[in-house]
PDB file of C-alpha atoms in Angstrom:
ATOM      1  CA  MET I1001       8.306  18.245  27.648  1.00 58.00           C
ATOM      2  CA  GLU I1002      10.182  15.960  25.519  1.00 70.00           C
ATOM      3  CA  LYS I1003       9.079  15.699  21.943  1.00 80.00           C
ATOM      4  CA  THR I1004       7.527  12.768  20.531  1.00 90.00           C
ATOM      5  CA  MET I1005       9.611  10.782  17.838  1.00 93.00           C
ATOM      6  CA  ILE I1006       7.419   9.824  15.040  1.00 96.00           C
ATOM      7  CA  LEU I1007       8.330   7.194  12.640  1.00 97.00           C
ATOM      8  CA  PHE I1008       6.858   6.097   9.434  1.00 98.00           C
ATOM      9  CA  ILE I1009       7.361   2.659   7.755  1.00 98.00           C
ATOM     10  CA  SER I1010       6.098   1.772   4.441  1.00 97.00           C
ATOM     11  CA  GLY I1011       6.436  -1.227   1.978  1.00 96.00           C
ATOM     12  CA  GLY I1012       4.540  -3.627  -0.135  1.00 92.00           C
ATOM     13  CA  VAL I1013       2.437  -6.201   0.895  1.00 88.00           C
ATOM     14  CA  ARG I1014       4.537  -9.036   3.107  1.00 88.00           C
ATOM     15  CA  SER I1015       7.637  -7.055   2.638  1.00 94.00           C
ATOM     16  CA  GLY I1016       8.363  -7.278   6.392  1.00 93.00           C
ATOM     17  CA  LYS I1017       7.407  -3.585   7.248  1.00 95.00           C
ATOM     18  CA  SER I1018       5.219  -4.762  10.172  1.00 93.00           C
ATOM     19  CA  HIS I1019       8.043  -6.883  11.745  1.00 91.00           C
ATOM     20  CA  PHE I1020      10.419  -3.925  11.268  1.00 95.00           C
ATOM     21  CA  ALA I1021       8.091  -1.771  13.059  1.00 96.00           C
ATOM     22  CA  GLU I1022       7.564  -3.920  15.779  1.00 93.00           C
ATOM     23  CA  GLN I1023      11.383  -4.145  16.415  1.00 92.00           C
ATOM     24  CA  MET I1024      11.791  -0.649  16.158  1.00 94.00           C
ATOM     25  CA  ALA I1025       8.924   0.059  18.913  1.00 96.00           C
ATOM     26  CA  ILE I1026      10.724  -2.455  21.011  1.00 94.00           C
ATOM     27  CA  THR I1027      13.915  -0.964  20.682  1.00 93.00           C
ATOM     28  CA  LEU I1028      12.021   2.640  21.577  1.00 93.00           C
ATOM     29  CA  ALA I1029      10.309   1.112  24.450  1.00 94.00           C
ATOM     30  CA  GLY I1030      13.393  -0.519  26.582  1.00 91.00           C
ATOM     31  CA  SER I1031      12.660  -1.546  29.760  1.00 88.00           C
ATOM     32  CA  SER I1032      10.336   1.436  31.064  1.00 91.00           C
ATOM     33  CA  LYS I1033       7.859   2.163  28.488  1.00 95.00           C
ATOM     34  CA  GLN I1034       4.841   0.291  27.416  1.00 96.00           C
ATOM     35  CA  LEU I1035       4.287  -1.276  24.113  1.00 97.00           C
ATOM     36  CA  HIS I1036       0.778  -0.546  22.181  1.00 97.00           C
ATOM     37  CA  TYR I1037      -0.138  -2.160  18.966  1.00 96.00           C
ATOM     38  CA  VAL I1038      -3.292  -0.500  17.202  1.00 97.00           C
ATOM     39  CA  ALA I1039      -4.975  -2.658  14.594  1.00 93.00           C
ATOM     40  CA  THR I1040      -7.099  -0.752  12.254  1.00 94.00           C
ATOM     41  CA  SER I1041      -7.835  -4.133   9.784  1.00 85.00           C
ATOM     42  CA  HIS I1042     -11.279  -5.375   9.522  1.00 68.00           C
ATOM     43  CA  LEU I1043     -11.885  -9.589   9.366  1.00 62.00           C
ATOM     44  CA  TYR I1044     -12.748  -9.525   6.035  1.00 62.00           C
ATOM     45  CA  ASP I1045     -11.944 -13.218   5.300  1.00 61.00           C
ATOM     46  CA  ASP I1046     -10.189 -16.198   6.289  1.00 65.00           C
ATOM     47  CA  GLU I1047      -6.730 -15.153   4.812  1.00 69.00           C
ATOM     48  CA  MET I1048      -7.075 -11.684   6.478  1.00 62.00           C
ATOM     49  CA  LYS I1049      -8.017 -13.582   9.612  1.00 65.00           C
ATOM     50  CA  ARG I1050      -5.114 -16.007   9.452  1.00 72.00           C
ATOM     51  CA  ARG I1051      -2.536 -13.415   8.787  1.00 67.00           C
ATOM     52  CA  ILE I1052      -4.041 -11.041  11.935  1.00 66.00           C
ATOM     53  CA  GLN I1053      -3.950 -14.034  14.631  1.00 71.00           C
ATOM     54  CA  LYS I1054      -0.429 -14.839  13.528  1.00 69.00           C
ATOM     55  CA  HIS I1055       1.120 -11.384  14.080  1.00 67.00           C
ATOM     56  CA  LYS I1056      -1.019 -11.280  17.285  1.00 69.00           C
ATOM     57  CA  HIS I1057       0.634 -14.562  18.189  1.00 68.00           C
ATOM     58  CA  ASP I1058       4.354 -13.309  17.589  1.00 70.00           C
ATOM     59  CA  ARG I1059       3.788 -10.524  19.970  1.00 70.00           C
ATOM     60  CA  ASN I1060       1.887 -12.701  22.243  1.00 68.00           C
ATOM     61  CA  SER I1061       4.436 -15.296  22.437  1.00 69.00           C
ATOM     62  CA  SER I1062       7.540 -12.840  22.828  1.00 75.00           C
ATOM     63  CA  LYS I1063       8.910 -11.469  25.786  1.00 81.00           C
ATOM     64  CA  TYR I1064       7.573  -8.085  25.205  1.00 87.00           C
ATOM     65  CA  LEU I1065       4.399  -7.124  26.730  1.00 89.00           C
ATOM     66  CA  TRP I1066       2.017  -5.385  24.247  1.00 93.00           C
ATOM     67  CA  LYS I1067      -1.570  -3.934  24.764  1.00 94.00           C
ATOM     68  CA  THR I1068      -3.491  -4.626  21.558  1.00 92.00           C
ATOM     69  CA  TRP I1069      -6.428  -2.414  20.530  1.00 94.00           C
ATOM     70  CA  GLU I1070      -8.569  -2.531  17.652  1.00 91.00           C
ATOM     71  CA  PHE I1071      -9.646   0.813  16.161  1.00 92.00           C
ATOM     72  CA  GLN I1072     -10.903   0.560  12.529  1.00 91.00           C
ATOM     73  CA  ARG I1073     -11.696   4.171  12.487  1.00 91.00           C
ATOM     74  CA  ASP I1074     -11.322   7.529  14.361  1.00 91.00           C
ATOM     75  CA  LEU I1075      -7.672   6.887  16.365  1.00 94.00           C
ATOM     76  CA  SER I1076      -8.371   9.816  18.622  1.00 94.00           C
ATOM     77  CA  GLN I1077     -10.535   7.782  20.628  1.00 94.00           C
ATOM     78  CA  LEU I1078      -7.240   6.150  21.633  1.00 96.00           C
ATOM     79  CA  VAL I1079      -5.706   8.982  23.057  1.00 97.00           C
ATOM     80  CA  LYS I1080      -7.419   8.722  26.348  1.00 96.00           C
ATOM     81  CA  TYR I1081      -5.573   5.532  27.090  1.00 96.00           C
ATOM     82  CA  ILE I1082      -2.193   6.664  25.995  1.00 97.00           C
ATOM     83  CA  SER I1083       0.733   8.391  28.366  1.00 96.00           C
ATOM     84  CA  LYS I1084       3.960   9.865  27.888  1.00 96.00           C
ATOM     85  CA  GLN I1085       5.546   6.772  29.073  1.00 96.00           C
ATOM     86  CA  ASP I1086       3.808   4.849  25.861  1.00 98.00           C
ATOM     87  CA  VAL I1087       5.558   3.854  22.668  1.00 98.00           C
ATOM     88  CA  VAL I1088       2.439   3.309  19.895  1.00 98.00           C
ATOM     89  CA  LEU I1089       2.335   1.415  16.791  1.00 98.00           C
ATOM     90  CA  VAL I1090      -0.384   1.728  14.329  1.00 98.00           C
ATOM     91  CA  ASP I1091      -0.753  -0.824  11.681  1.00 96.00           C
ATOM     92  CA  CYS I1092      -1.823   0.270   9.251  1.00 94.00           C
ATOM     93  CA  LEU I1093      -2.701   3.663   7.510  1.00 97.00           C
ATOM     94  CA  THR I1094      -3.735   1.927   4.433  1.00 96.00           C
ATOM     95  CA  THR I1095      -6.293   0.222   5.914  1.00 94.00           C
ATOM     96  CA  LEU I1096      -7.571   3.188   8.250  1.00 95.00           C
ATOM     97  CA  VAL I1097      -7.980   5.370   5.000  1.00 95.00           C
ATOM     98  CA  ALA I1098     -10.240   2.697   3.529  1.00 92.00           C
ATOM     99  CA  ASN I1099     -12.349   2.558   6.414  1.00 91.00           C
ATOM    100  CA  GLU I1100     -12.924   6.104   6.743  1.00 89.00           C
ATOM    101  CA  LEU I1101     -13.886   6.292   3.264  1.00 88.00           C
ATOM    102  CA  PHE I1102     -15.818   3.343   2.770  1.00 84.00           C
ATOM    103  CA  ASP I1103     -17.477   2.786   5.914  1.00 73.00           C
ATOM    104  CA  SER I1104     -19.031   6.091   5.856  1.00 58.00           C
ATOM    105  CA  GLU I1105     -22.621   6.673   4.890  1.00 57.00           C
ATOM    106  CA  ILE I1106     -21.572   9.473   2.852  1.00 56.00           C
ATOM    107  CA  ALA I1107     -20.475   9.113  -0.598  1.00 51.00           C
ATOM    108  CA  PHE I1108     -16.821   8.489  -0.451  1.00 51.00           C
ATOM    109  CA  GLN I1109     -16.333  10.038  -3.810  1.00 47.00           C
ATOM    110  CA  GLN I1110     -17.072  13.415  -2.445  1.00 57.00           C
ATOM    111  CA  GLN I1111     -15.295  12.930   1.101  1.00 70.00           C
ATOM    112  CA  SER I1112     -11.723  14.285   1.986  1.00 84.00           C
ATOM    113  CA  VAL I1113     -10.644  12.010   4.972  1.00 91.00           C
ATOM    114  CA  HIS I1114      -6.767  12.645   4.891  1.00 94.00           C
ATOM    115  CA  ASP I1115      -7.057  15.677   6.910  1.00 94.00           C
ATOM    116  CA  THR I1116      -9.221  13.859   9.578  1.00 93.00           C
ATOM    117  CA  VAL I1117      -6.718  10.842   9.692  1.00 96.00           C
ATOM    118  CA  PHE I1118      -3.628  13.444  10.091  1.00 97.00           C
ATOM    119  CA  SER I1119      -5.409  15.331  12.958  1.00 96.00           C
ATOM    120  CA  SER I1120      -5.789  12.050  14.806  1.00 97.00           C
ATOM    121  CA  ILE I1121      -2.174  11.244  14.150  1.00 97.00           C
ATOM    122  CA  GLN I1122      -1.311  14.296  15.388  1.00 97.00           C
ATOM    123  CA  GLU I1123      -3.502  13.758  18.706  1.00 97.00           C
ATOM    124  CA  LEU I1124      -1.740  10.742  19.229  1.00 97.00           C
ATOM    125  CA  ALA I1125       1.706  11.812  18.868  1.00 97.00           C
ATOM    126  CA  GLN I1126       1.161  14.485  21.501  1.00 96.00           C
ATOM    127  CA  ALA I1127      -0.313  11.832  23.689  1.00 97.00           C
ATOM    128  CA  SER I1128       2.655   9.322  23.592  1.00 97.00           C
ATOM    129  CA  HIS I1129       6.251   9.446  24.016  1.00 96.00           C
ATOM    130  CA  ASP I1130       6.982   7.467  20.314  1.00 97.00           C
ATOM    131  CA  LEU I1131       4.593   6.656  17.497  1.00 98.00           C
ATOM    132  CA  LEU I1132       5.219   4.464  14.590  1.00 98.00           C
ATOM    133  CA  LEU I1133       3.043   4.380  11.761  1.00 98.00           C
ATOM    134  CA  VAL I1134       2.872   1.531   9.148  1.00 98.00           C
ATOM    135  CA  SER I1135       1.507   1.828   5.618  1.00 98.00           C
ATOM    136  CA  ASN I1136       1.451   0.284   2.555  1.00 95.00           C
ATOM    137  CA  GLU I1137       3.147   1.170  -0.818  1.00 92.00           C
ATOM    138  CA  ILE I1138       0.261   0.986  -3.757  1.00 87.00           C
ATOM    139  CA  PHE I1139       1.174   3.632  -6.090  1.00 79.00           C
ATOM    140  CA  SER I1140       3.446   1.695  -8.607  1.00 72.00           C
ATOM    141  CA  SER I1141       1.028  -0.200 -10.300  1.00 65.00           C
ATOM    142  CA  VAL I1142      -0.384   0.813 -14.037  1.00 61.00           C
ATOM    143  CA  ASN I1143      -3.422  -1.191 -13.755  1.00 69.00           C
ATOM    144  CA  PRO I1144      -6.507   1.033 -14.801  1.00 69.00           C
ATOM    145  CA  TYR I1145      -8.776   2.043 -11.634  1.00 80.00           C
ATOM    146  CA  ASP I1146     -12.098   2.947 -11.188  1.00 85.00           C
ATOM    147  CA  ASP I1147     -13.010   6.632  -9.976  1.00 84.00           C
ATOM    148  CA  SER I1148     -13.234   5.424  -6.273  1.00 85.00           C
ATOM    149  CA  THR I1149      -9.768   3.489  -6.107  1.00 87.00           C
ATOM    150  CA  ILE I1150      -8.236   6.616  -7.754  1.00 88.00           C
ATOM    151  CA  HIS I1151      -9.880   8.775  -5.051  1.00 88.00           C
ATOM    152  CA  TYR I1152      -8.672   6.489  -2.253  1.00 91.00           C
ATOM    153  CA  MET I1153      -4.982   6.279  -3.613  1.00 92.00           C
ATOM    154  CA  LYS I1154      -5.170  10.241  -3.859  1.00 92.00           C
ATOM    155  CA  GLU I1155      -6.412  10.411  -0.115  1.00 94.00           C
ATOM    156  CA  LEU I1156      -3.892   7.866   1.067  1.00 96.00           C
ATOM    157  CA  GLY I1157      -1.088   9.718  -1.061  1.00 95.00           C
ATOM    158  CA  LYS I1158      -1.680  13.112   0.500  1.00 96.00           C
ATOM    159  CA  LEU I1159      -1.627  11.438   4.002  1.00 97.00           C
ATOM    160  CA  HIS I1160       1.472   9.710   3.249  1.00 97.00           C
ATOM    161  CA  ILE I1161       3.131  12.888   2.325  1.00 97.00           C
ATOM    162  CA  LYS I1162       1.860  15.004   4.991  1.00 97.00           C
ATOM    163  CA  THR I1163       3.047  12.488   7.781  1.00 98.00           C
ATOM    164  CA  VAL I1164       6.527  11.947   6.072  1.00 97.00           C
ATOM    165  CA  GLU I1165       6.742  15.937   6.694  1.00 97.00           C
ATOM    166  CA  LEU I1166       5.931  15.551  10.325  1.00 97.00           C
ATOM    167  CA  ALA I1167       7.938  12.485  10.983  1.00 96.00           C
ATOM    168  CA  ASP I1168      11.436  12.451  12.215  1.00 94.00           C
ATOM    169  CA  CYS I1169      12.241   8.877  10.225  1.00 95.00           C
ATOM    170  CA  ALA I1170      10.939   7.397   7.288  1.00 96.00           C
ATOM    171  CA  TYR I1171      11.736   3.953   6.074  1.00 96.00           C
ATOM    172  CA  VAL I1172      10.661   1.803   3.105  1.00 96.00           C
ATOM    173  CA  VAL I1173      10.860  -1.959   3.656  1.00 96.00           C
ATOM    174  CA  GLU I1174      11.581  -3.860   0.453  1.00 94.00           C
ATOM    175  CA  ASN I1175      12.050  -7.605   0.615  1.00 93.00           C
ATOM    176  CA  GLY I1176      12.784  -7.515   4.480  1.00 92.00           C
ATOM    177  CA  ILE I1177      15.350  -4.922   4.061  1.00 93.00           C
ATOM    178  CA  PRO I1178      14.511  -1.085   5.503  1.00 94.00           C
ATOM    179  CA  LEU I1179      15.781   1.563   3.495  1.00 93.00           C
ATOM    180  CA  CYS I1180      16.079   4.860   5.300  1.00 92.00           C
ATOM    181  CA  LYS I1181      14.904   7.615   3.386  1.00 93.00           C
ATOM    182  CA  LYS I1182      14.405  10.436   6.327  1.00 94.00           C
ATOM    183  CA  SER I1183      16.641  10.155   9.594  1.00 86.00           C
ATOM    184  CA  ALA I1184      16.774  12.165  12.779  1.00 66.00           C
ATOM    185  CA  SER I1185      20.496  11.281  13.281  1.00 59.00           C
ATOM    186  CA  ALA I1186      20.201  10.957  17.022  1.00 53.00           C
ATOM    187  CA  LEU I1187      17.340   8.532  16.877  1.00 62.00           C
ATOM    188  CA  PHE I1188      19.240   5.452  17.967  1.00 65.00           C
ATOM    189  CA  SER I1189      22.806   4.843  19.180  1.00 64.00           C
ATOM    190  CA  PRO I1190      25.129   2.662  17.150  1.00 63.00           C
ATOM    191  CA  ASP I1191      24.138  -0.413  19.772  1.00 70.00           C
ATOM    192  CA  GLN I1192      20.530   0.145  19.087  1.00 67.00           C
ATOM    193  CA  HIS I1193      20.799   0.249  15.402  1.00 64.00           C
ATOM    194  CA  LYS I1194      22.859  -3.221  15.776  1.00 64.00           C
ATOM    195  CA  ALA I1195      20.049  -4.578  17.865  1.00 65.00           C
ATOM    196  CA  ILE I1196      17.145  -3.889  15.225  1.00 65.00           C
ATOM    197  CA  LEU I1197      19.704  -5.215  12.589  1.00 60.00           C
ATOM    198  CA  ASN I1198      19.992  -8.414  14.299  1.00 65.00           C
ATOM    199  CA  ARG I1199      16.371  -9.012  15.130  1.00 55.00           C
ATOM    200  CA  ARG I1200      15.605  -7.938  11.516  1.00 52.00           C
ATOM    201  CA  ARG I1201      17.909 -10.764  10.203  1.00 49.00           C
ATOM    202  CA  SER I1202      15.518 -13.622  11.925  1.00 49.00           C
ATOM    203  CA  LEU I1203      12.185 -12.389  10.129  1.00 46.00           C
ATOM    204  CA  PRO I1204       9.517 -14.863  10.646  1.00 44.00           C
ATOM    205  CA  SER I1205       7.450 -16.140   7.813  1.00 41.00           C
ATOM    206  CA  ILE I1206       4.924 -13.376   6.965  1.00 39.00           C
TER     207      ILE I1206
END
């Protein structure tokens, strides 16, 4: 059986990481695979609702057909809807970890959720043809945090490390520019790389 290709894409808020991930997914899907977009965010406020609606509009108005799913927790529930002919994009792990910690009835300080989330990532990888995982870089701030935030950041950091170890490719997107940190040399042909970069040059407003 052909091995699933796993890509990890991270970056700061509004860095262009989601758009870059979508272009990567489109390239991997080609003309024969189904595209899936997995949204993990809650609609907390008007700003979040506006951003989600814009991303959804951009996908729906493109010539590519996406199936959109909303899973705020437990990505393993999605596995039964995925086949080895599917390219799956999860956006994003940052929110997923927060949901797993803060939506639970168990005191979040005592939980370790990164292993649970990582297991669901492995299940999705086994079920799909290609899996793209988007997350935020939140570790550069020097602001003091309370214990719950520190615990959340540690859980997310542990998940990032395990996910990058598993992934074939890892990118950090800064100011709309993807920087490759880990690469499978045979992942994209030169023509595919050129197509991705050409689409990235026309980044939409975020």
